[in-house]
mmCIF file of C-alpha atoms in Angstrom:
data_model
loop_
_atom_site.group_PDB
_atom_site.id
_atom_site.type_symbol
_atom_site.label_atom_id
_atom_site.label_comp_id
_atom_site.label_asym_id
_atom_site.label_seq_id
_atom_site.Cartn_x
_atom_site.Cartn_y
_atom_site.Cartn_z
ATOM 1 C CA GLY W 17 -4.684 -0.249 22.654
ATOM 2 C CA LEU W 18 -6.528 -2.244 20.200
ATOM 3 C CA THR W 19 -5.320 -4.213 17.302
ATOM 4 C CA ASN W 20 -7.220 -5.417 14.299
ATOM 5 C CA GLY W 21 -6.602 -8.828 12.452
ATOM 6 C CA SER W 22 -2.913 -7.759 11.230
ATOM 7 C CA GLY W 23 -1.987 -7.092 14.598
ATOM 8 C CA ARG W 24 -1.609 -3.393 13.841
ATOM 9 C CA TYR W 25 -1.665 -1.290 17.032
ATOM 10 C CA ILE W 26 -4.051 1.455 17.133
ATOM 11 C CA SER W 27 -3.922 4.323 19.505
ATOM 12 C CA ALA W 28 -7.138 6.057 20.323
ATOM 13 C CA ALA W 29 -5.649 8.806 22.521
ATOM 14 C CA PRO W 30 -7.033 12.155 22.442
ATOM 15 C CA GLY W 31 -5.417 13.790 19.256
ATOM 16 C CA ALA W 32 -3.229 11.244 18.926
ATOM 17 C CA GLU W 33 -2.021 10.466 15.309
ATOM 18 C CA ALA W 34 -0.474 7.314 15.597
ATOM 19 C CA LYS W 35 3.074 7.080 13.664
ATOM 20 C CA TYR W 36 3.022 3.111 13.806
ATOM 21 C CA ARG W 37 -0.328 2.994 11.743
ATOM 22 C CA SER W 38 0.722 0.474 8.883
ATOM 23 C CA ALA W 39 -1.003 -0.144 6.017
ATOM 24 C CA SER W 40 -3.857 -2.265 5.275
ATOM 25 C CA SER W 41 -2.994 -5.340 3.033
ATOM 26 C CA ALA W 42 -1.862 -4.656 -0.309
ATOM 27 C CA SER W 43 -4.535 -4.066 -3.227
ATOM 28 C CA SER W 44 -4.608 -5.358 -6.448
ATOM 29 C CA LEU W 45 -5.883 -1.844 -7.607
ATOM 30 C CA PHE W 46 -2.307 -0.787 -7.584
ATOM 31 C CA SER W 47 -0.722 -2.958 -9.834
ATOM 32 C CA PRO W 48 1.932 -1.294 -12.116
ATOM 33 C CA SER W 49 -0.276 -1.156 -14.768
ATOM 34 C CA SER W 50 -2.501 1.191 -12.853
ATOM 35 C CA THR W 51 -3.340 4.310 -14.859
ATOM 36 C CA LEU W 52 -3.811 6.297 -11.647
ATOM 37 C CA PHE W 53 -0.549 5.475 -10.037
ATOM 38 C CA SER W 54 2.151 4.203 -12.226
ATOM 39 C CA SER W 55 4.086 2.629 -9.135
ATOM 40 C CA SER W 56 6.570 0.853 -11.299
ATOM 41 C CA ARG W 57 9.068 4.076 -11.412
ATOM 42 C CA LEU W 58 8.282 4.623 -7.561
ATOM 43 C CA ARG W 59 10.728 3.397 -4.657
ATOM 44 C CA TYR W 60 7.641 2.781 -2.984
ATOM 45 C CA GLY W 61 4.389 0.693 -4.322
ATOM 46 C CA MET W 62 1.165 2.156 -3.125
ATOM 47 C CA SER W 63 0.661 -0.428 -0.570
ATOM 48 C CA ASP W 64 4.116 -0.308 0.815
ATOM 49 C CA VAL W 65 4.814 0.872 4.448
ATOM 50 C CA MET W 66 6.723 4.345 4.196
ATOM 51 C CA PRO W 67 8.953 5.299 7.037
ATOM 52 C CA SER W 68 6.193 7.325 8.752
ATOM 53 C CA GLY W 69 4.229 3.967 9.083
ATOM 54 C CA ARG W 70 2.049 4.904 6.436
ATOM 55 C CA SER W 71 1.262 3.526 2.658
ATOM 56 C CA ARG W 72 2.819 5.676 -0.035
ATOM 57 C CA LEU W 73 -0.786 6.500 -0.995
ATOM 58 C CA LEU W 74 -1.789 7.859 2.369
ATOM 59 C CA GLU W 75 1.803 9.756 2.683
ATOM 60 C CA ASP W 76 1.215 11.188 -1.209
ATOM 61 C CA PHE W 77 -2.171 12.082 -0.175
ATOM 62 C CA ARG W 78 -0.976 13.927 3.151
ATOM 63 C CA ASN W 79 1.392 15.747 0.830
ATOM 64 C CA ASN W 80 -1.160 17.103 -1.529
ATOM 65 C CA ARG W 81 0.022 15.024 -4.448
ATOM 66 C CA TYR W 82 -3.537 13.773 -5.363
ATOM 67 C CA PRO W 83 -5.698 17.012 -5.379
ATOM 68 C CA ASN W 84 -8.891 15.098 -7.112
ATOM 69 C CA LEU W 85 -8.398 12.077 -5.425
ATOM 70 C CA GLN W 86 -11.770 10.287 -5.455
ATOM 71 C CA LEU W 87 -13.398 7.387 -3.067
ATOM 72 C CA ARG W 88 -12.960 4.524 -5.759
ATOM 73 C CA GLU W 89 -9.112 5.281 -5.892
ATOM 74 C CA ILE W 90 -8.421 4.681 -1.887
ATOM 75 C CA ALA W 91 -9.936 0.944 -2.422
ATOM 76 C CA GLY W 92 -7.930 -1.290 0.066
ATOM 77 C CA HIS W 93 -7.020 1.677 1.930
ATOM 78 C CA ILE W 94 -10.245 2.819 3.709
ATOM 79 C CA MET W 95 -9.231 1.567 7.257
ATOM 80 C CA GLU W 96 -5.986 3.484 7.079
ATOM 81 C CA PHE W 97 -7.499 6.771 5.904
ATOM 82 C CA SER W 98 -9.740 6.604 8.317
ATOM 83 C CA GLN W 99 -7.793 6.472 11.344
ATOM 84 C CA ASP W 100 -5.594 9.455 9.909
ATOM 85 C CA GLN W 101 -6.744 13.026 10.366
ATOM 86 C CA HIS W 102 -6.792 14.137 6.942
ATOM 87 C CA GLY W 103 -7.582 10.907 5.790
ATOM 88 C CA SER W 104 -10.636 10.758 7.952
ATOM 89 C CA ARG W 105 -11.511 14.129 6.925
ATOM 90 C CA PHE W 106 -11.256 13.331 3.294
ATOM 91 C CA ILE W 107 -13.472 10.300 3.668
ATOM 92 C CA GLN W 108 -16.236 12.493 5.741
ATOM 93 C CA LEU W 109 -16.519 14.841 2.729
ATOM 94 C CA LYS W 110 -16.732 12.412 0.102
ATOM 95 C CA LEU W 111 -19.534 10.621 1.819
ATOM 96 C CA GLU W 112 -21.817 13.130 2.148
ATOM 97 C CA ARG W 113 -21.913 13.566 -1.924
ATOM 98 C CA ALA W 114 -21.105 9.575 -2.719
ATOM 99 C CA THR W 115 -22.996 7.642 -4.947
ATOM 100 C CA PRO W 116 -24.608 4.478 -3.243
ATOM 101 C CA ALA W 117 -21.713 2.662 -4.887
ATOM 102 C CA GLU W 118 -19.103 4.714 -3.677
ATOM 103 C CA ARG W 119 -20.789 4.721 -0.413
ATOM 104 C CA GLN W 120 -20.851 0.239 -0.176
ATOM 105 C CA LEU W 121 -17.298 0.402 -1.425
ATOM 106 C CA VAL W 122 -16.188 2.153 1.740
ATOM 107 C CA PHE W 123 -18.831 0.670 3.766
ATOM 108 C CA ASN W 124 -17.640 -3.102 2.752
ATOM 109 C CA GLU W 125 -13.940 -2.299 4.160
ATOM 110 C CA ILE W 126 -14.948 -0.808 7.551
ATOM 111 C CA LEU W 127 -17.938 -2.978 8.538
ATOM 112 C CA GLN W 128 -16.065 -5.962 10.019
ATOM 113 C CA ALA W 129 -13.444 -3.694 11.903
ATOM 114 C CA ALA W 130 -16.287 -0.931 12.420
ATOM 115 C CA TYR W 131 -15.619 -1.242 16.552
ATOM 116 C CA GLN W 132 -11.891 -0.232 16.076
ATOM 117 C CA LEU W 133 -13.027 2.612 14.159
ATOM 118 C CA MET W 134 -15.915 3.999 16.609
ATOM 119 C CA VAL W 135 -13.038 4.198 19.673
ATOM 120 C CA ASP W 136 -10.589 5.749 17.117
ATOM 121 C CA VAL W 137 -9.721 9.560 17.374
ATOM 122 C CA PHE W 138 -10.631 10.057 13.869
ATOM 123 C CA GLY W 139 -12.304 6.885 12.775
ATOM 124 C CA ASN W 140 -15.383 7.573 14.767
ATOM 125 C CA TYR W 141 -16.549 10.392 12.623
ATOM 126 C CA VAL W 142 -16.478 7.945 9.499
ATOM 127 C CA ILE W 143 -18.771 5.628 11.069
ATOM 128 C CA GLN W 144 -20.884 8.624 12.135
ATOM 129 C CA LYS W 145 -21.146 9.886 8.780
ATOM 130 C CA PHE W 146 -22.862 6.268 7.921
ATOM 131 C CA PHE W 147 -25.284 6.559 10.528
ATOM 132 C CA GLU W 148 -26.220 10.065 8.631
ATOM 133 C CA PHE W 149 -25.705 9.493 4.970
ATOM 134 C CA GLY W 150 -25.780 5.485 4.968
ATOM 135 C CA SER W 151 -28.668 3.486 3.562
ATOM 136 C CA LEU W 152 -30.982 1.729 6.151
ATOM 137 C CA GLU W 153 -29.286 -1.389 5.395
ATOM 138 C CA GLN W 154 -25.808 0.386 6.246
ATOM 139 C CA LYS W 155 -27.209 1.702 9.686
ATOM 140 C CA LEU W 156 -28.651 -1.323 10.686
ATOM 141 C CA ALA W 157 -25.628 -3.391 10.117
ATOM 142 C CA LEU W 158 -23.574 -0.913 11.780
ATOM 143 C CA ALA W 159 -26.175 -1.391 14.876
ATOM 144 C CA GLU W 160 -25.608 -5.002 14.766
ATOM 145 C CA ARG W 161 -21.690 -4.294 15.496
ATOM 146 C CA ILE W 162 -22.619 -2.048 17.964
ATOM 147 C CA ARG W 163 -24.870 -4.854 19.738
ATOM 148 C CA GLY W 164 -23.268 -6.297 22.868
ATOM 149 C CA HIS W 165 -20.884 -3.274 23.262
ATOM 150 C CA VAL W 166 -23.493 -0.203 24.147
ATOM 151 C CA LEU W 167 -21.926 0.237 27.279
ATOM 152 C CA SER W 168 -18.570 0.283 26.945
ATOM 153 C CA LEU W 169 -18.744 2.610 23.833
ATOM 154 C CA ALA W 170 -20.984 4.631 25.633
ATOM 155 C CA LEU W 171 -18.239 5.375 28.349
ATOM 156 C CA GLN W 172 -15.342 5.817 25.647
ATOM 157 C CA MET W 173 -14.334 9.194 24.600
ATOM 158 C CA TYR W 174 -15.326 8.652 21.088
ATOM 159 C CA GLY W 175 -17.645 5.627 21.250
ATOM 160 C CA CYS W 176 -20.064 7.669 22.994
ATOM 161 C CA ARG W 177 -20.349 9.809 19.972
ATOM 162 C CA VAL W 178 -21.176 7.210 17.671
ATOM 163 C CA ILE W 179 -23.912 5.855 20.259
ATOM 164 C CA GLN W 180 -25.444 9.185 20.454
ATOM 165 C CA LYS W 181 -25.367 9.811 16.486
ATOM 166 C CA ALA W 182 -26.786 6.142 15.957
ATOM 167 C CA LEU W 183 -29.734 7.098 18.520
ATOM 168 C CA GLU W 184 -30.625 10.012 16.267
ATOM 169 C CA PHE W 185 -30.641 7.927 13.007
ATOM 170 C CA ILE W 186 -31.921 4.272 13.799
ATOM 171 C CA PRO W 187 -35.369 2.941 13.671
ATOM 172 C CA SER W 188 -37.486 3.070 17.136
ATOM 173 C CA ASP W 189 -36.853 -0.687 17.179
ATOM 174 C CA GLN W 190 -33.026 -0.823 17.327
ATOM 175 C CA GLN W 191 -32.918 2.338 19.531
ATOM 176 C CA ASN W 192 -34.950 0.502 21.969
ATOM 177 C CA GLU W 193 -32.611 -2.572 21.810
ATOM 178 C CA MET W 194 -29.591 -0.387 22.239
ATOM 179 C CA VAL W 195 -31.294 1.496 25.398
ATOM 180 C CA ARG W 196 -32.053 -1.875 26.891
ATOM 181 C CA GLU W 197 -28.377 -2.589 27.336
ATOM 182 C CA LEU W 198 -27.785 0.383 29.638
ATOM 183 C CA ASP W 199 -30.298 -1.011 31.982
ATOM 184 C CA GLY W 200 -28.450 -1.825 35.307
ATOM 185 C CA HIS W 201 -25.725 0.746 34.772
ATOM 186 C CA VAL W 202 -27.562 4.058 34.494
ATOM 187 C CA LEU W 203 -25.979 5.799 37.552
ATOM 188 C CA LYS W 204 -22.647 4.671 36.397
ATOM 189 C CA CYS W 205 -23.345 6.477 32.810
ATOM 190 C CA VAL W 206 -25.020 9.495 34.175
ATOM 191 C CA LYS W 207 -22.056 10.108 36.460
ATOM 192 C CA ASP W 208 -19.671 9.398 33.456
ATOM 193 C CA GLN W 209 -17.861 12.684 31.804
ATOM 194 C CA ASN W 210 -18.851 10.535 28.275
ATOM 195 C CA GLY W 211 -21.702 8.464 29.221
ATOM 196 C CA ASN W 212 -24.044 11.353 30.624
ATOM 197 C CA HIS W 213 -24.110 12.859 27.067
ATOM 198 C CA VAL W 214 -25.516 9.203 25.799
ATOM 199 C CA VAL W 215 -28.237 9.235 28.463
ATOM 200 C CA GLN W 216 -29.014 12.596 27.692
ATOM 201 C CA LYS W 217 -29.242 11.522 24.016
ATOM 202 C CA CYS W 218 -31.647 8.756 24.730
ATOM 203 C CA ILE W 219 -33.719 10.653 26.903
ATOM 204 C CA GLU W 220 -34.121 13.035 23.794
ATOM 205 C CA CYS W 221 -34.488 10.431 21.034
ATOM 206 C CA VAL W 222 -35.992 7.619 22.132
ATOM 207 C CA GLN W 223 -39.676 6.809 23.060
ATOM 208 C CA PRO W 224 -40.031 7.485 26.927
ATOM 209 C CA GLN W 225 -41.973 4.218 27.497
ATOM 210 C CA SER W 226 -38.749 2.580 26.734
ATOM 211 C CA LEU W 227 -36.732 4.610 29.201
ATOM 212 C CA GLN W 228 -38.527 3.856 32.711
ATOM 213 C CA PHE W 229 -35.841 1.873 33.704
ATOM 214 C CA ILE W 230 -34.023 5.368 33.761
ATOM 215 C CA ILE W 231 -36.724 6.702 36.231
ATOM 216 C CA ASP W 232 -36.408 3.849 38.321
ATOM 217 C CA ALA W 233 -32.923 4.052 38.896
ATOM 218 C CA PHE W 234 -33.382 7.868 39.892
ATOM 219 C CA LYS W 235 -35.462 6.684 42.984
ATOM 220 C CA GLY W 236 -34.178 8.273 46.141
ATOM 221 C CA GLN W 237 -31.225 9.781 43.972
ATOM 222 C CA VAL W 238 -32.610 13.151 42.754
ATOM 223 C CA PHE W 239 -31.072 15.046 45.373
ATOM 224 C CA ALA W 240 -27.651 13.595 44.798
ATOM 225 C CA LEU W 241 -28.005 13.628 40.740
ATOM 226 C CA SER W 242 -29.289 16.849 41.005
ATOM 227 C CA THR W 243 -26.420 18.390 42.508
ATOM 228 C CA HIS W 244 -23.858 16.431 40.635
ATOM 229 C CA PRO W 245 -22.415 18.461 37.645
ATOM 230 C CA TYR W 246 -23.569 16.061 35.033
ATOM 231 C CA GLY W 247 -26.587 14.501 36.830
ATOM 232 C CA CYS W 248 -28.102 18.033 36.856
ATOM 233 C CA ARG W 249 -28.300 17.783 32.778
ATOM 234 C CA VAL W 250 -29.838 14.099 32.789
ATOM 235 C CA ILE W 251 -32.523 15.430 35.455
ATOM 236 C CA GLN W 252 -33.164 18.487 33.247
ATOM 237 C CA ARG W 253 -33.832 16.430 30.069
ATOM 238 C CA ILE W 254 -36.250 13.878 32.038
ATOM 239 C CA LEU W 255 -38.354 16.929 33.099
ATOM 240 C CA GLU W 256 -38.273 17.942 29.356
ATOM 241 C CA HIS W 257 -38.906 15.073 27.470
ATOM 242 C CA CYS W 258 -40.729 12.251 30.107
ATOM 243 C CA LEU W 259 -44.291 11.233 30.636
ATOM 244 C CA PRO W 260 -46.316 13.246 33.347
ATOM 245 C CA ASP W 261 -46.062 9.941 35.395
ATOM 246 C CA GLN W 262 -42.460 9.570 34.931
ATOM 247 C CA THR W 263 -41.575 13.035 35.832
ATOM 248 C CA LEU W 264 -43.940 13.203 38.978
ATOM 249 C CA PRO W 265 -41.663 11.199 41.476
ATOM 250 C CA ILE W 266 -38.674 13.219 40.044
ATOM 251 C CA LEU W 267 -40.434 16.541 41.128
ATOM 252 C CA GLU W 268 -41.563 15.055 44.281
ATOM 253 C CA GLU W 269 -37.936 14.585 45.292
ATOM 254 C CA LEU W 270 -36.990 17.876 44.093
ATOM 255 C CA HIS W 271 -39.532 19.608 46.075
ATOM 256 C CA GLN W 272 -38.536 17.759 49.171
ATOM 257 C CA HIS W 273 -35.002 19.471 48.540
ATOM 258 C CA THR W 274 -35.573 22.873 47.211
ATOM 259 C CA GLU W 275 -33.771 24.669 50.052
ATOM 260 C CA GLN W 276 -30.659 22.942 49.821
ATOM 261 C CA LEU W 277 -31.031 22.605 45.805
ATOM 262 C CA VAL W 278 -31.454 26.602 45.254
ATOM 263 C CA GLN W 279 -27.952 27.130 47.068
ATOM 264 C CA ASP W 280 -25.947 24.219 45.213
ATOM 265 C CA GLN W 281 -23.807 25.301 42.364
ATOM 266 C CA TYR W 282 -25.656 22.511 40.456
ATOM 267 C CA GLY W 283 -29.162 21.901 42.053
ATOM 268 C CA ASN W 284 -29.956 25.718 41.513
ATOM 269 C CA TYR W 285 -30.132 25.167 37.704
ATOM 270 C CA VAL W 286 -32.641 22.336 38.179
ATOM 271 C CA ILE W 287 -34.892 24.310 40.141
ATOM 272 C CA GLN W 288 -34.590 27.472 37.852
ATOM 273 C CA HIS W 289 -35.638 25.174 34.749
ATOM 274 C CA VAL W 290 -38.708 24.118 36.538
ATOM 275 C CA LEU W 291 -39.265 27.748 37.133
ATOM 276 C CA GLU W 292 -39.174 28.321 33.209
ATOM 277 C CA HIS W 293 -40.672 25.220 31.780
ATOM 278 C CA GLY W 294 -42.704 23.362 34.984
ATOM 279 C CA ARG W 295 -46.504 23.364 35.461
ATOM 280 C CA PRO W 296 -47.632 26.331 37.656
ATOM 281 C CA GLU W 297 -48.517 24.031 40.796
ATOM 282 C CA ASP W 298 -44.559 23.076 40.929
ATOM 283 C CA LYS W 299 -43.721 26.778 40.056
ATOM 284 C CA SER W 300 -45.849 27.795 43.047
ATOM 285 C CA LYS W 301 -44.270 25.172 45.515
ATOM 286 C CA ILE W 302 -40.909 26.690 44.844
ATOM 287 C CA VAL W 303 -42.233 30.182 45.118
ATOM 288 C CA ALA W 304 -43.932 29.319 48.697
ATOM 289 C CA GLU W 305 -40.143 28.035 49.668
ATOM 290 C CA ILE W 306 -38.409 31.207 48.659
ATOM 291 C CA ARG W 307 -41.039 33.559 50.639
ATOM 292 C CA GLY W 308 -39.755 34.755 53.780
ATOM 293 C CA ASN W 309 -36.532 34.286 52.813
ATOM 294 C CA VAL W 310 -36.108 36.512 49.795
ATOM 295 C CA LEU W 311 -33.392 38.873 51.643
ATOM 296 C CA VAL W 312 -30.945 35.894 52.542
ATOM 297 C CA LEU W 313 -31.332 33.850 49.238
ATOM 298 C CA SER W 314 -30.830 37.127 46.972
ATOM 299 C CA GLN W 315 -27.800 37.610 48.472
ATOM 300 C CA HIS W 316 -26.382 34.318 47.918
ATOM 301 C CA LYS W 317 -24.088 33.204 44.716
ATOM 302 C CA PHE W 318 -26.467 30.573 43.653
ATOM 303 C CA ALA W 319 -29.875 31.365 44.976
ATOM 304 C CA SER W 320 -29.535 34.481 43.962
ATOM 305 C CA ASN W 321 -30.557 33.217 40.241
ATOM 306 C CA VAL W 322 -33.280 31.092 41.627
ATOM 307 C CA VAL W 323 -34.857 34.423 43.383
ATOM 308 C CA GLU W 324 -34.769 36.372 39.960
ATOM 309 C CA LYS W 325 -36.278 33.385 38.151
ATOM 310 C CA CYS W 326 -39.112 33.265 40.992
ATOM 311 C CA VAL W 327 -39.788 37.024 40.390
ATOM 312 C CA THR W 328 -39.988 36.366 36.664
ATOM 313 C CA HIS W 329 -42.151 33.294 36.198
ATOM 314 C CA ALA W 330 -44.416 33.620 39.379
ATOM 315 C CA SER W 331 -48.094 34.282 38.897
ATOM 316 C CA ARG W 332 -48.884 38.195 39.032
ATOM 317 C CA THR W 333 -50.096 37.477 42.874
ATOM 318 C CA GLU W 334 -46.793 35.642 43.808
ATOM 319 C CA ARG W 335 -44.497 38.267 42.136
ATOM 320 C CA ALA W 336 -46.473 40.863 44.246
ATOM 321 C CA VAL W 337 -46.042 39.248 47.490
ATOM 322 C CA LEU W 338 -42.225 38.762 47.132
ATOM 323 C CA ILE W 339 -41.703 42.387 46.008
ATOM 324 C CA ASP W 340 -43.510 43.186 48.865
ATOM 325 C CA GLU W 341 -41.472 41.127 51.001
ATOM 326 C CA VAL W 342 -38.356 43.337 50.637
ATOM 327 C CA CYS W 343 -40.246 46.509 50.877
ATOM 328 C CA THR W 344 -42.113 45.992 54.062
ATOM 329 C CA MET W 345 -39.078 44.296 55.707
ATOM 330 C CA ASN W 346 -36.366 45.348 57.425
ATOM 331 C CA ASP W 347 -32.817 44.393 57.616
ATOM 332 C CA GLY W 348 -31.399 46.043 61.188
ATOM 333 C CA PRO W 349 -32.117 50.155 60.830
ATOM 334 C CA HIS W 350 -32.386 49.733 56.793
ATOM 335 C CA SER W 351 -35.360 48.383 54.689
ATOM 336 C CA ALA W 352 -34.187 44.767 53.270
ATOM 337 C CA LEU W 353 -34.381 46.609 49.941
ATOM 338 C CA TYR W 354 -31.530 48.937 50.871
ATOM 339 C CA THR W 355 -29.054 45.903 51.787
ATOM 340 C CA MET W 356 -30.210 44.301 48.590
ATOM 341 C CA MET W 357 -29.126 47.089 46.320
ATOM 342 C CA LYS W 358 -25.807 47.368 47.772
ATOM 343 C CA ASP W 359 -25.115 43.677 47.430
ATOM 344 C CA GLN W 360 -22.979 42.018 44.340
ATOM 345 C CA TYR W 361 -25.779 39.605 44.121
ATOM 346 C CA ALA W 362 -29.116 40.927 45.346
ATOM 347 C CA ASN W 363 -29.055 44.175 43.234
ATOM 348 C CA TYR W 364 -29.765 41.898 40.320
ATOM 349 C CA VAL W 365 -32.735 40.765 41.777
ATOM 350 C CA VAL W 366 -33.647 44.334 42.539
ATOM 351 C CA GLN W 367 -33.329 45.318 39.194
ATOM 352 C CA LYS W 368 -35.578 42.311 37.959
ATOM 353 C CA MET W 369 -38.341 43.398 40.459
ATOM 354 C CA ILE W 370 -38.161 46.919 39.127
ATOM 355 C CA ASP W 371 -38.444 45.389 35.678
ATOM 356 C CA VAL W 372 -41.580 43.266 36.227
ATOM 357 C CA ALA W 373 -43.421 44.878 38.883
ATOM 358 C CA GLU W 374 -47.035 46.219 37.920
ATOM 359 C CA PRO W 375 -46.804 50.362 37.967
ATOM 360 C CA ALA W 376 -48.078 50.783 41.112
ATOM 361 C CA GLN W 377 -46.012 48.409 43.041
ATOM 362 C CA ARG W 378 -42.929 49.888 41.080
ATOM 363 C CA LYS W 379 -43.599 53.175 41.964
ATOM 364 C CA ILE W 380 -43.450 51.838 45.649
ATOM 365 C CA VAL W 381 -40.366 50.301 45.114
ATOM 366 C CA MET W 382 -38.712 53.390 43.377
ATOM 367 C CA HIS W 383 -39.337 55.687 46.512
ATOM 368 C CA LYS W 384 -38.212 53.461 48.887
ATOM 369 C CA ILE W 385 -34.732 53.302 47.029
ATOM 370 C CA ARG W 386 -35.000 57.138 46.409
ATOM 371 C CA PRO W 387 -33.823 58.335 49.839
ATOM 372 C CA HIS W 388 -30.612 56.306 49.345
ATOM 373 C CA ILE W 389 -29.328 57.860 45.732
ATOM 374 C CA ALA W 390 -26.544 59.576 47.365
ATOM 375 C CA THR W 391 -25.350 56.019 49.336
ATOM 376 C CA LEU W 392 -25.713 54.207 46.011
ATOM 377 C CA ARG W 393 -23.226 55.942 44.185
ATOM 378 C CA LYS W 394 -20.626 54.973 46.713
ATOM 379 C CA TYR W 395 -21.417 51.211 45.726
ATOM 380 C CA THR W 396 -20.185 49.378 42.739
ATOM 381 C CA TYR W 397 -23.417 47.397 42.864
ATOM 382 C CA GLY W 398 -25.612 50.403 43.558
ATOM 383 C CA LYS W 399 -24.934 51.964 40.217
ATOM 384 C CA HIS W 400 -27.021 49.633 38.482
ATOM 385 C CA ILE W 401 -29.873 50.522 40.434
ATOM 386 C CA LEU W 402 -29.200 54.254 39.822
ATOM 387 C CA ALA W 403 -29.318 53.810 36.478
ATOM 388 C CA LYS W 404 -32.659 52.052 36.172
ATOM 389 C CA LEU W 405 -33.766 54.869 38.950
ATOM 390 C CA GLU W 406 -32.753 57.397 36.389
ATOM 391 C CA LYS W 407 -34.478 55.658 33.453
ATOM 392 C CA TYR W 408 -37.761 55.383 35.446
ATOM 393 C CA TYR W 409 -38.039 59.109 36.831
ATOM 394 C CA MET W 410 -36.708 60.436 33.401
ATOM 395 C CA LYS W 411 -39.554 58.500 31.796
ATOM 396 C CA ASN W 412 -42.273 59.897 34.161
ATOM 397 C CA GLY W 413 -40.729 63.424 34.174
ATOM 398 C CA VAL W 414 -39.115 63.749 37.646
ATOM 399 C CA ASP W 415 -36.102 65.648 38.017
ATOM 400 C CA LEU W 416 -33.973 63.894 40.323
ATOM 401 C CA GLY W 417 -31.360 66.223 40.699
ATOM 402 C CA PRO W 418 -27.533 65.237 39.707
ATOM 403 C CA ILE W 419 -27.546 61.223 40.122
ATOM 404 C CA CYS W 420 -24.134 61.050 38.443
ATOM 405 C CA GLY W 421 -22.196 62.930 40.408
ATOM 406 C CA PRO W 422 -18.897 64.607 39.436
ATOM 407 C CA PRO W 423 -16.199 61.978 38.921
ATOM 408 C CA ASN W 424 -14.046 62.217 41.775
ATOM 409 C CA GLY W 425 -17.179 61.025 43.644
ATOM 410 C CA ILE W 426 -17.332 64.467 45.849
ATOM 411 C CA ILE W 427 -20.812 66.151 46.148
#
C-alpha cells in the first residue's frame, strides 16, 4: 500500500473504502470558537479520529448532519474527504461550480499528495475534475506531479483514468512530454487492461507526428496485435487518427494476413473497420481475398460478419461479383445460395445481399431461392429469408401461396 506523510495507509483496492483512513492533521479552523461547529460540547473535536478511523467532520457529513456543507468548511480535511466515497463525490460536485478561490483552497491541499489521490479508488476523480475545471496553472502543476510516473499510472486501475483525462485537457507541449514517457513501453501498455486505454487516448488526442514511436513499435507486430483483445482496438484508433504515411505500413501488414484475420474473434473487427472507413484500394484488396471463398467464409462465425461488410461497402461491380458467386456456384447437389440460407451465420449474408443488390440481380437471387420455399420453412434460419422473400414478392405483386404454413408445420 501507499502511505502519505503522516504514515497513513491508503488502500487502492477496487471498491475499497478503507476503514483505517485516519484524519489529516488537526486544523485551526475548527477551534472551539468556530461558529460552524461548536465542538466544545462534543466528545470529539472535528479533527479527532473516530472509532471508524474517520474524523468527526467526515463522520458527521456521512451521517447527513451537514446538508449545506461548503468547500471552505472542510479546509484541512480535503485529502481525507477525497479518499472517501461520499466525501469525494461532494468535492467533485462542488468543484464544478466553485469560485476560483474555493478551487485554489482545495488545490493547495491536494497538490503535494496528488500521486496518492491519482491511484486511489475515490481520489482519482478529484484529480480528474481539476484537469476538467481547473485553471491552466493548476493543470500544469498537476502535469508536473505526473512527470516521471506516466508509465506506472498508465498501468494502474485508477491512474490510467487520470492520464486519459489529462491528455484531453492539457496543451500539446505537455501532451508530447507525457507521451514520450511511454516510448519503449508501447507493447506492454497495449496488452495491459489499463494501459491500452491510455494508448488509445494518446492516438485520439495527441498530434500524430508525436506518435511515430507507437507506429515503429507495431512494426512486424500488426497481426499479433490485431488478434489481441486490446491490440485490435488500438490498431483501429491508428487507422482512424494517424497520418497516411503512418497507416500505410500498418495496412500493408494487415493485407498480408487478411485470410487469417477475417476468421479471428478479434481480427475480424479490424478488417471490418477497414471496409467501413478505409480507402477504396484497401477495401478492394480485402474483397479480392473474399472472392472465391464467399460460401465457406459466410458459414464462419466471425468471417461471416466480414463478408456482410464486403457486400455492403464494396463497389457496385465488386458487389455484383460477390452475389453472382453464390448464385452460380454449387455446393454438392444444390446451389451455394441454398446452403447459405439454412446456415446460422450465412443466412445473414444472404439477407444482406437481397438488401443491397441492384433490382435485376435481386430478381435472380429471388428466383434462385423460390424453389426452396417449402424446405426453408423447416429451418430456424430459413425463416428470416422467407420473410424477406414474402415482402419482396408482395411488393412486386406476386402471390407465393401460403408461405407461412399452419403452426404444426404440416402442409
